[in-house]
Structures are given as C-alpha cells and as structure tokens.
mmCIF file of C-alpha atoms and ligand atoms in Angstrom:
data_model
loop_
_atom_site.group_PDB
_atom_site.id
_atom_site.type_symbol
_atom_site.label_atom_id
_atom_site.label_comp_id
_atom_site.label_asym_id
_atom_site.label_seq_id
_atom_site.Cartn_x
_atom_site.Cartn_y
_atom_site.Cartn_z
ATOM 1 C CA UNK I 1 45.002 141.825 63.260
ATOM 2 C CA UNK I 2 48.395 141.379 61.308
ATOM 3 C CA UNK I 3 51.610 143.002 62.743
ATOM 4 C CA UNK I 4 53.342 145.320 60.809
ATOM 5 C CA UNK I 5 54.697 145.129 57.561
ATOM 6 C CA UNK I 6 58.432 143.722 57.514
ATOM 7 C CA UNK I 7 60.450 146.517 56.441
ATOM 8 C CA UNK I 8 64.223 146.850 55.007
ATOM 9 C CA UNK I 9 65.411 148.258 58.260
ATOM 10 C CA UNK I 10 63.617 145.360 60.711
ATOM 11 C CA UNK I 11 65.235 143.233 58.353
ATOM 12 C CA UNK I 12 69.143 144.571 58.400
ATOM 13 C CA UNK I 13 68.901 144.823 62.067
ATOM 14 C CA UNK I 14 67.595 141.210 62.797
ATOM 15 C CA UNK I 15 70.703 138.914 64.024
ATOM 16 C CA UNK I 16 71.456 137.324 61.040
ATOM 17 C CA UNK I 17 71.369 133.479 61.700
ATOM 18 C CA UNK I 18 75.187 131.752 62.881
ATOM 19 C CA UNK I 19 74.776 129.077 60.163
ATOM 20 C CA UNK I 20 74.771 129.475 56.462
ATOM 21 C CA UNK I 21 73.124 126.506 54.256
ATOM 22 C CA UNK I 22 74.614 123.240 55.069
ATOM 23 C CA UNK I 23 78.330 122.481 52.282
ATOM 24 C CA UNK I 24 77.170 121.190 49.331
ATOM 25 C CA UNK I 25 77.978 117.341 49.430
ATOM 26 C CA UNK I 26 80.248 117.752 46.669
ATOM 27 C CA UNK I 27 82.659 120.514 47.958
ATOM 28 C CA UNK I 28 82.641 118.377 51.467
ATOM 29 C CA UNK I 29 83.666 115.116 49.653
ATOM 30 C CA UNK I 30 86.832 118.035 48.726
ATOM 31 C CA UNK I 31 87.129 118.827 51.736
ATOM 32 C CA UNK I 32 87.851 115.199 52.884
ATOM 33 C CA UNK I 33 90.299 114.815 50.037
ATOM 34 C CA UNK I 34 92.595 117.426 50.931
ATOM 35 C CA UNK I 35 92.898 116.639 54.669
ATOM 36 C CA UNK I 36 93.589 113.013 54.235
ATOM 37 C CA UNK I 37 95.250 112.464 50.996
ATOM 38 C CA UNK I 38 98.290 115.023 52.476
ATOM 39 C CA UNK I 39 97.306 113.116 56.016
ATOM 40 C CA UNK I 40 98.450 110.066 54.310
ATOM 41 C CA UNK I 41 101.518 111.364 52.363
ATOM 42 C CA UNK I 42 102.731 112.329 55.603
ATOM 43 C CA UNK I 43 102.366 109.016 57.779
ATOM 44 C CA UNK I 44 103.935 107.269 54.446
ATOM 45 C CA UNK I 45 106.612 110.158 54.643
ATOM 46 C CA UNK I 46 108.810 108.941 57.733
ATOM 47 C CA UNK I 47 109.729 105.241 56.061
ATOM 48 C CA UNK I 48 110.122 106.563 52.351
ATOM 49 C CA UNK I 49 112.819 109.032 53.962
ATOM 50 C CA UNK I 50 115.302 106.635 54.684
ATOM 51 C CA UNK I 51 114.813 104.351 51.594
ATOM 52 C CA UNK I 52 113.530 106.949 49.090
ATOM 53 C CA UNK I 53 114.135 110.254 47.178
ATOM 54 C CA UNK I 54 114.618 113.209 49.475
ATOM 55 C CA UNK I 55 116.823 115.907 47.799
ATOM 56 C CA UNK I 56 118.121 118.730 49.842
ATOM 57 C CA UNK I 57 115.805 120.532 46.942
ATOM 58 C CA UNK I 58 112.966 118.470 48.210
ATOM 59 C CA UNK I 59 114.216 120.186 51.746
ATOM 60 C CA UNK I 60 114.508 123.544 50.823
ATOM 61 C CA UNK I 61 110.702 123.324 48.372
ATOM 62 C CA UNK I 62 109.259 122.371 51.458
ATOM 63 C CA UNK I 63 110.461 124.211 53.864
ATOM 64 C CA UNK I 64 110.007 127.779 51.933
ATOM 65 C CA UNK I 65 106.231 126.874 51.124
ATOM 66 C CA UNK I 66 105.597 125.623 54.914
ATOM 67 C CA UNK I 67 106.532 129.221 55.735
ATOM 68 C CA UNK I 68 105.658 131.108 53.086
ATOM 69 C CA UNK I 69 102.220 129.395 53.035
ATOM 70 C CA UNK I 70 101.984 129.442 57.226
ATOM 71 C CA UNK I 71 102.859 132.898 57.601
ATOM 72 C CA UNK I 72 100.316 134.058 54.729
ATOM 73 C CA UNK I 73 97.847 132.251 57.401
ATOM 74 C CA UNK I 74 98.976 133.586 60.743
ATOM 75 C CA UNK I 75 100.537 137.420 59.502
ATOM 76 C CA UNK I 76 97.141 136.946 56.866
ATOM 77 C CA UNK I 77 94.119 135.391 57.694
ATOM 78 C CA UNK I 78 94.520 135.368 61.120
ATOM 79 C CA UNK I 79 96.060 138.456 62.794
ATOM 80 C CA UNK I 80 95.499 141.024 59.822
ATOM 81 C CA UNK I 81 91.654 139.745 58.523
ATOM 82 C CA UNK I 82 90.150 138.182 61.113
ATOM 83 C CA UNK I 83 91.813 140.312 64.152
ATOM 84 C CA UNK I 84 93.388 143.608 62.170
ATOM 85 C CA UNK I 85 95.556 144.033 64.503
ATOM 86 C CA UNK I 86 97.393 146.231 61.393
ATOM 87 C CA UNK I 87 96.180 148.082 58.564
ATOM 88 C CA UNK I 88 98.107 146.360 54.940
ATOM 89 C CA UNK I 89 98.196 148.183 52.145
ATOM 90 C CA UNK I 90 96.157 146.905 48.801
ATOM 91 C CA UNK I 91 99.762 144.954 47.633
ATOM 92 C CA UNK I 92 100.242 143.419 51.133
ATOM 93 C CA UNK I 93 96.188 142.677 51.562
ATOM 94 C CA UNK I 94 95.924 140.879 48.369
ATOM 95 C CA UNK I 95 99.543 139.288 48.862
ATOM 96 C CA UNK I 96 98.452 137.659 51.981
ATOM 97 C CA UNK I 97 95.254 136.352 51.008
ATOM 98 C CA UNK I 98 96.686 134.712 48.143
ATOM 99 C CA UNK I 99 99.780 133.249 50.911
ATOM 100 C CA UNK I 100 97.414 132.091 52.720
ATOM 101 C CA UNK I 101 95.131 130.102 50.636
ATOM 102 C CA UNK I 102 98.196 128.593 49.722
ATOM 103 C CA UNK I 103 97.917 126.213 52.803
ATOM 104 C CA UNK I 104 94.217 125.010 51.571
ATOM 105 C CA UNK I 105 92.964 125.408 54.584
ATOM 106 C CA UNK I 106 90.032 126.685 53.039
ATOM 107 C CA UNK I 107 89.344 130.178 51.034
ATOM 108 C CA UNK I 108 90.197 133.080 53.414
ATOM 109 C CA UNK I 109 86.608 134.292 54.068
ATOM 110 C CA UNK I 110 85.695 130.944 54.934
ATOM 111 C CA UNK I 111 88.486 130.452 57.508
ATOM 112 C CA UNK I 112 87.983 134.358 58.874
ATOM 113 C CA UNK I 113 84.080 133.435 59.523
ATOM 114 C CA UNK I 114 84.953 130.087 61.379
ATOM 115 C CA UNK I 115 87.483 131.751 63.170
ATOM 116 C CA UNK I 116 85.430 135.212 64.211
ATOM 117 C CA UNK I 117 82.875 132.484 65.498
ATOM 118 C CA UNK I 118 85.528 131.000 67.508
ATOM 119 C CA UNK I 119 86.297 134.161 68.879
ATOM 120 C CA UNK I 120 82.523 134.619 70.166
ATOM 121 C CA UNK I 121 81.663 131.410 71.421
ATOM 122 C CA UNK I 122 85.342 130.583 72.822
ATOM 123 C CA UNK I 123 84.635 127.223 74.286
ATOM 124 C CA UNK I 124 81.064 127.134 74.642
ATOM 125 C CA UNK I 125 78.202 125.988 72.358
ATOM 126 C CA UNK I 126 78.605 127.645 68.846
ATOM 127 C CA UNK I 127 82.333 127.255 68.696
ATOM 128 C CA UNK I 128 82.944 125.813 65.781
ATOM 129 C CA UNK I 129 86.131 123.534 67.306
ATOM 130 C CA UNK I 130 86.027 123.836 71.112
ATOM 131 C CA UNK I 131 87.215 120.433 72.476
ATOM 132 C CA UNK I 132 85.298 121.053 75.525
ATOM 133 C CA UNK I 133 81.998 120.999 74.320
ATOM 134 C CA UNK I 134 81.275 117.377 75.229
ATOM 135 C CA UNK I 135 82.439 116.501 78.825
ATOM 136 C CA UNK I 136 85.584 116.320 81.151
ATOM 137 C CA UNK I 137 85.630 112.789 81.294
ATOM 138 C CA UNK I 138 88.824 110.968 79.983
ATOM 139 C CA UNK I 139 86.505 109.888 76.776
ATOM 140 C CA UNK I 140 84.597 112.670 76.616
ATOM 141 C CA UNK I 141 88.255 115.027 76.427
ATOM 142 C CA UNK I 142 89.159 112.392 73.775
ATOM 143 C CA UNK I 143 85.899 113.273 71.549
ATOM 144 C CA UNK I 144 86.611 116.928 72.211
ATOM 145 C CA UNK I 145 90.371 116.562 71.131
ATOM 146 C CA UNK I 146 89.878 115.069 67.639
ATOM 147 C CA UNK I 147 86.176 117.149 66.664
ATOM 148 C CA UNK I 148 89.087 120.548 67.464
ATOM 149 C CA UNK I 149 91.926 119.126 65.856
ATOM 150 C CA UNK I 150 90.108 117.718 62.828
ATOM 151 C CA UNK I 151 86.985 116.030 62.966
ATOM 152 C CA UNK I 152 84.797 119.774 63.108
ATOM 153 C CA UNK I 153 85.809 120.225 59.511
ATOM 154 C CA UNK I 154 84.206 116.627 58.479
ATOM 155 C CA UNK I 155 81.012 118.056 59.219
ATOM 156 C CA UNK I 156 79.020 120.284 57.275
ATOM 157 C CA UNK I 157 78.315 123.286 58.936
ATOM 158 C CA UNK I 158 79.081 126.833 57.162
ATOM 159 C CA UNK I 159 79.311 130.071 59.388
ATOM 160 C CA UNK I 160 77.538 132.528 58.105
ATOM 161 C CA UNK I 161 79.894 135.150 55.993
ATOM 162 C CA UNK I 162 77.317 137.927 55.871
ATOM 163 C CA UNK I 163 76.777 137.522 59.674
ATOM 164 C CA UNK I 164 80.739 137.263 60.704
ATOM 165 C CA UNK I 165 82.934 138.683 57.824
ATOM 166 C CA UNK I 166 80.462 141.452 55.957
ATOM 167 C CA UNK I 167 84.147 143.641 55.926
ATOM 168 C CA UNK I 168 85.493 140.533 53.447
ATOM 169 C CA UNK I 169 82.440 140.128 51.495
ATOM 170 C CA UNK I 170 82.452 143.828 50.174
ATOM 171 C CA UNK I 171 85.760 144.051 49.310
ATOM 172 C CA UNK I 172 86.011 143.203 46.151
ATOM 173 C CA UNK I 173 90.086 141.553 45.641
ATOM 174 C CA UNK I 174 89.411 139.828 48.702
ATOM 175 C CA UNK I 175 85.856 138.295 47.440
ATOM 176 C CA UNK I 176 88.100 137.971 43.928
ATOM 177 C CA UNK I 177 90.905 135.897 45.438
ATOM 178 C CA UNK I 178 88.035 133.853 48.172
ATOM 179 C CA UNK I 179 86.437 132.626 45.347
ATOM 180 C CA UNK I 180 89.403 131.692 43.690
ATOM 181 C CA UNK I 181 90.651 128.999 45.988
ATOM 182 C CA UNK I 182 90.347 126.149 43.277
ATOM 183 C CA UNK I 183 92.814 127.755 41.399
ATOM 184 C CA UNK I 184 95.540 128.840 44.557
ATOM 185 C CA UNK I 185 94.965 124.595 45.353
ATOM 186 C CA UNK I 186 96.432 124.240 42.063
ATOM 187 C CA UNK I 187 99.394 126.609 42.468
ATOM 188 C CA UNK I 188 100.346 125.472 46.049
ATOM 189 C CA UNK I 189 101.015 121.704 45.140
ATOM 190 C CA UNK I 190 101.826 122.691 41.173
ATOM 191 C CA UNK I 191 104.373 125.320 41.724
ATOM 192 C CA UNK I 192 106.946 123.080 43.900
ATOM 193 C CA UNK I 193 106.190 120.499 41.536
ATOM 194 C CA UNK I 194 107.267 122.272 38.649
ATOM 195 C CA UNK I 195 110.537 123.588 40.273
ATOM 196 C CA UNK I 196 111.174 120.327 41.276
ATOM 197 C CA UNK I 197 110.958 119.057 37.823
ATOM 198 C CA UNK I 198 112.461 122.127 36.051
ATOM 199 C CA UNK I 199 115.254 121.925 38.463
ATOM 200 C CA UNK I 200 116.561 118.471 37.977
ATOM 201 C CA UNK I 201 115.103 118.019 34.231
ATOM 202 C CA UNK I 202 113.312 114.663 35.639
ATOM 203 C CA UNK I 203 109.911 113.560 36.003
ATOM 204 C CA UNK I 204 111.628 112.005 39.653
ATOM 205 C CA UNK I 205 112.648 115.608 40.663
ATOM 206 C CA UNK I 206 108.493 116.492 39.966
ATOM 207 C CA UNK I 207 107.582 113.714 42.035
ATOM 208 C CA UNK I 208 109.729 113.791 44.939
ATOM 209 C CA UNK I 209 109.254 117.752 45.177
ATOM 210 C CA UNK I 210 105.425 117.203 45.201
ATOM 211 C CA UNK I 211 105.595 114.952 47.341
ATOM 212 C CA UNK I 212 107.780 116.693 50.121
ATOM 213 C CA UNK I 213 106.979 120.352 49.245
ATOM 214 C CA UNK I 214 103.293 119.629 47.915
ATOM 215 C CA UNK I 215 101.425 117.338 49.938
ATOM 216 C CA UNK I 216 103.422 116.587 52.580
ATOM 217 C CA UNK I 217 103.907 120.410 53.750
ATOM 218 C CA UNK I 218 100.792 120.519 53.393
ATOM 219 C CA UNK I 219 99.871 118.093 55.839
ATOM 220 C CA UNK I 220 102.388 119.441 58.194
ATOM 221 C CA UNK I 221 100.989 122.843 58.686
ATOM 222 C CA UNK I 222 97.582 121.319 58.814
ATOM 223 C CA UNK I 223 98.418 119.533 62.277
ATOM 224 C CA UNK I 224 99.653 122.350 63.575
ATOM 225 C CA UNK I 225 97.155 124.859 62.979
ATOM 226 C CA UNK I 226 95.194 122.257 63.977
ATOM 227 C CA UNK I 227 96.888 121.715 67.326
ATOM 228 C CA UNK I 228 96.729 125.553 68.043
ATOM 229 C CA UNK I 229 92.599 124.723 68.478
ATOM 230 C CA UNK I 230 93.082 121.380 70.165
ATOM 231 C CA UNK I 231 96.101 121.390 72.159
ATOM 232 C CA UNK I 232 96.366 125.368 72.848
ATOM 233 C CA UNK I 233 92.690 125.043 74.170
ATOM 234 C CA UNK I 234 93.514 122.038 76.161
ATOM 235 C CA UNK I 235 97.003 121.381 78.377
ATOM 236 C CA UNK I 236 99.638 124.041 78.709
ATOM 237 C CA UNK I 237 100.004 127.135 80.918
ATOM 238 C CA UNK I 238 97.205 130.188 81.319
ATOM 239 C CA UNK I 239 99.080 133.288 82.267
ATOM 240 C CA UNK I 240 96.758 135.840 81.494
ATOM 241 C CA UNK I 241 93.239 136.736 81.767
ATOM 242 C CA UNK I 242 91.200 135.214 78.469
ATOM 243 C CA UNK I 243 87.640 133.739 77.997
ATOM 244 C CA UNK I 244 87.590 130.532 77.375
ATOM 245 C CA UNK I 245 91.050 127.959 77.568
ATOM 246 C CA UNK I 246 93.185 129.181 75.493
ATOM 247 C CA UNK I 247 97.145 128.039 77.105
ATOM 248 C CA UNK I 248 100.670 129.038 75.664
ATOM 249 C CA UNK I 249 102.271 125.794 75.077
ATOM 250 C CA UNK I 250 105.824 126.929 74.023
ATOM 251 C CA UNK I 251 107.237 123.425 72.410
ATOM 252 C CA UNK I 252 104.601 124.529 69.442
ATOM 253 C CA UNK I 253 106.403 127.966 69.046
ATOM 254 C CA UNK I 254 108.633 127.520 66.282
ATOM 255 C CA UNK I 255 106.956 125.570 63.914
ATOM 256 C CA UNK I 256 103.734 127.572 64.546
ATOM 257 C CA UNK I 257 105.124 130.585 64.164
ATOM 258 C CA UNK I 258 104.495 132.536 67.163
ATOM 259 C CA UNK I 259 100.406 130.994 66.843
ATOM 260 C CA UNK I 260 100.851 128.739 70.164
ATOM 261 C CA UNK I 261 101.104 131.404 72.912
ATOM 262 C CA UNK I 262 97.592 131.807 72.209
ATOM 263 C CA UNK I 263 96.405 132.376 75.903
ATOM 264 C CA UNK I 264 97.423 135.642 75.335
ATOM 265 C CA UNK I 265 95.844 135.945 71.865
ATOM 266 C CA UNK I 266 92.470 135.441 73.407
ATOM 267 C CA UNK I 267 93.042 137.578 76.121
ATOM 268 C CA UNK I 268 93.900 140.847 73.343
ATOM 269 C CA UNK I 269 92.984 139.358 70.140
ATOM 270 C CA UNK I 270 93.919 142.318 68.369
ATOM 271 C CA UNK I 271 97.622 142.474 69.910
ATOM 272 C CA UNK I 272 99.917 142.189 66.985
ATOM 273 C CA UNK I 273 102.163 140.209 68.930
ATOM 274 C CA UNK I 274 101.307 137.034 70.663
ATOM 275 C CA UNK I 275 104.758 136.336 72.424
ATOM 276 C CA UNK I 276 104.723 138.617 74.611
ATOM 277 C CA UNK I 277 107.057 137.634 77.511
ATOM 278 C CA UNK I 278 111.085 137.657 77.576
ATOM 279 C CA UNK I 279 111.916 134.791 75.252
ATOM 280 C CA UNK I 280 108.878 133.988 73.819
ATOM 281 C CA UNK I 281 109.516 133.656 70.141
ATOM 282 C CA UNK I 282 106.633 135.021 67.806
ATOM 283 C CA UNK I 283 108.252 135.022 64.132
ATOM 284 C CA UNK I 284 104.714 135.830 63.312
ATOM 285 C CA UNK I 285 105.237 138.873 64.974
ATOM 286 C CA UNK I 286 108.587 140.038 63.412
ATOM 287 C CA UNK I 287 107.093 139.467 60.384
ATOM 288 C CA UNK I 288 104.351 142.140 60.645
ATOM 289 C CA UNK I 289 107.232 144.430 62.368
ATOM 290 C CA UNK I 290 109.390 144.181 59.008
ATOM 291 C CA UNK I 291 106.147 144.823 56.870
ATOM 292 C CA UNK I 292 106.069 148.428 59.148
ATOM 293 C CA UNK I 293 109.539 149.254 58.359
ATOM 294 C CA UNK I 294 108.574 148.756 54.851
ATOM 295 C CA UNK I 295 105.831 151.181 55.330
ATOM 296 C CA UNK I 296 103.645 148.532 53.910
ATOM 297 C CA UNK I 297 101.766 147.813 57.408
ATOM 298 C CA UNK I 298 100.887 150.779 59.229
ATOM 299 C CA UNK I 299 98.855 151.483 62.429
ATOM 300 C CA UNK I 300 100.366 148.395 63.895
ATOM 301 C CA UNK I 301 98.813 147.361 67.542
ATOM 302 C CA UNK I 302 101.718 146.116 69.396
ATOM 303 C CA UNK I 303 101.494 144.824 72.945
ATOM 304 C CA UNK I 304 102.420 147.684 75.716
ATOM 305 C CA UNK I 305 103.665 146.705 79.357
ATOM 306 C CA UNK I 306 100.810 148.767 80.808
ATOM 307 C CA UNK I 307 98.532 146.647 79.110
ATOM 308 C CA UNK I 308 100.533 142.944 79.821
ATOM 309 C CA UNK I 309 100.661 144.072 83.386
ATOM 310 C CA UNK I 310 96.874 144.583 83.396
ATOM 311 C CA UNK I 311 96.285 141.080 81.194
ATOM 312 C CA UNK I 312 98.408 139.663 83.722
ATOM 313 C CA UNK I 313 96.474 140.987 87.188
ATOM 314 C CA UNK I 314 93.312 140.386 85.934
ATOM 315 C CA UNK I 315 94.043 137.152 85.783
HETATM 316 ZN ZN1 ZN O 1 91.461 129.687 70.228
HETATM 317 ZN ZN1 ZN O 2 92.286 134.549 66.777
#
C-alpha cells in the first residue's frame, strides 16, 4: 500500500533543508577575489605609506566609506534585517541595504541567512563560522580561528534563504537591491575612485583614492567583522547569560562600531544596543537612536535595567 498523496500543506510545513545548492564555481572563484585582492592591498598598504601617495583626501575617502559602508552593515544587515531590533521606514530600509552591500561582504540576504544560521546553531554543528567546531586543542583552536575569521567563506556552502530569510525574499526592494550586488561592488570601489580623480584632476588622485578608500577599506572592515566571529567567540570577557561563546572584547569597540560587545548581543539579539554597561561605546547604537529622533526608525528595542539585571543573574 502507498502512503498518502504529498500535498501542498505536508509540503510548506516540512523543515525546509539548512543548505541551499552548493555556489556555483564561478561566483566562488568571486568570492576569493574580493577577500584577497583587498587582503593584499592592505598587507602592501603599511610600506607604501611611508614612501608613497597618501593624501589627507586619501584619509578622509577612506575613512567616510569604512563608516558609511560598516554602519550600513551593523545599523543594516545586522541589527535591523537579521535581528529587527527597529522597524525603518521604506527610505531608511532600502538606504541601508544599499550601505551595506557597500562593504561586499556579500548581498544582504545572503549575509542575513548566514547570520540567522549563526544565531541557531551558536557554536555547535551547523554554524556556519563557529571556531569551536573542531577541538580545544592548541591546533585544533588554530583551525577553528581561521575557518571563523575567513576560511568558512572559501567553502561553498549556501544557507538556505527560503528556510532562514523568507521576510527578505518577499520583499520586493530588498530582493531588488540583493540581487543587485554586482552593481553596489562597482559603486563601493568606483565612487572613491572617481572623487579621488575628480578632486585632484589626476589619474594619481584615482589611484591613490582607490587604493586607500577602495580596496584597502575594504579589507579593513573585512577583518573586523571578521574578528567579531573569531575573536568575540573566542578570548575576552562573558558577562551575561548567552548560548554559545560569544565575549565583549572592548579594544574592538571603536573600529567595530559597537559590534564587539557581542556577549551581550547573543544573550538579547534583538536589543538595539549592544554596549550596554557604563562606558561601553556602541556608535552602532547612537546611530539607530538619531534615526528615532528623525522619526525614521520607530519601535526601537532598547536595552532596560530590569532586563540587564536579569541577563546579568542568569548568568
Ligand atoms: Zn556570534
Ligand atoms: Zn547577530
């Protein structure tokens, strides 16, 4: 006797599968370019300083798209699509997915699947980076630290968007601007190039500002998003009560903006705020609390002292 039929509903209602269809080969071999080729500009960056063009141009190019790219991942991508710890009006939604892809760290539905996964399997198999899923020996934490920091995105696993982002999928701008990232990869290294060049009428001024403010920054903000899933799952302190490893490591603050206290992150994910404690700096943070005085961010979930005090005793 044959079971019954498989019907629409048995089929919505199965678990959809963690993994999508392996990359294509193609769109990994991109994926390689763009971490090392910036990788590269930045270990060649520290000599060429001293003996080689770096304008206070180059400076300021680099320094507004680190930020301006950074915070469209941590106000964006992280703490507004994959955590919502706000609600962002249609201007501020599409703004920050386009600010974000801006980093190319991948299109936004991409990185808000990997990182909802993250979320579930916090340090444990199906975690896309945990550096703790091979050991604690002293080789074994080695392995672990470079597959988080870098070495999960040379393989070619895809989580599964339908499964972990079906929100993203269906809205259409967001879908729009996902499947745009070719063109934002373009932008983000063309747009400081062209300033550059524009600026100082030189081809010199184009090639020194893509350089610093193209790929460069790039790299920059790479390692220390990066460093948010290795180190910030590895050494630093665990105040609160989270699954998983997650550790504030306050040296990573600034230049993270607000990202690295992210023991308390995975402790309330959807806490606006991730700096919670007197004199922990969380620009991140301020960010989304200028956005509400704009009226652009509403419904904001900001961190209360009942519920610190609780994060803190459950500990
Ligand atoms: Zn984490
Ligand atoms: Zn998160």
């Amino acid at each position: 006797m044959t079971g019954p039929p498989m019907t629409a509903q048995t089929t919505t209602t199965a678990p959809r599968p963690i993994l999508d269809s392996p990359r294509p080969r193609a769109e990994q071999l991109l994926v390689g370019f763009f971490t090392v080729i910036p990788m590269l500009a930045l270990i060649a960056a520290v000599p060429l300083a001293w003996g080689w063009g770096l304008s206070w141009l180059d400076v300021g190019l680099a320094v507004f798209f680190y930020f301006l790219s950074g915070l469209g991942v941590t106000v964006g991508f992280h703490r507004y699509f994959t955590h919502r710890a706000f609600t962002a009006n249609r201007g501020l939604r599409n703004g920050l997915a386009i600010a974000g892809s801006l980093a190319l760290q991948g299109d936004v539905i991409t990185w808000v699947a990997d990182h909802r996964r993250h979320h579930v399997f916090t340090d444990k198999e199906g975690d896309p980076h945990s550096p703790w899923l091979y050991g604690t020996t002293v080789g074994a934490l080695a392995k672990g630290f470079w597959h988080a920091h870098s070495g999960w995105l040379f393989n070619r696993d895809r989580t599964n968007a339908a499964r972990f982002t079906p929100d993203l999928v269906a809205d259409r701008d967001i879908a729009r601007i996902s499947r745009q990232f070719p063109l934002w990869t373009v932008v983000s290294l063309a747009t400081p190039t062209l300033i550059g060049g524009l600026a100082t009428l030189s081809w010199w001024g184009a090639l020194t500002a893509f350089f610093w403010a193209g790929l460069v920054r790039v790299s920059v903000l790479h390692h220390v998003t990066w460093s948010i899933n290795s180190i910030c799952h590895m050494i630093g302190e665990r105040p609160f009560a989270a699954r998983g490893k997650a550790t504030n490591v306050w040296p990573l603050a600034i230049l993270s903006m607000g990202e690295s206290w992210h023991n308390l992150h995975h402790a309330d994910p959807t806490c606006a705020r991730h700096g919670v404690r007197r004199g922990e700096l969380d620009m991140t943070g301020r960010i989304i609390w200028i956005l509400e005085r704009l009226g652009w961010a509403t419904r904001v979930r900001w961190p209360t002292s009942a519920r610190i005090a609780e994060l803190t005793a459950s500990r």
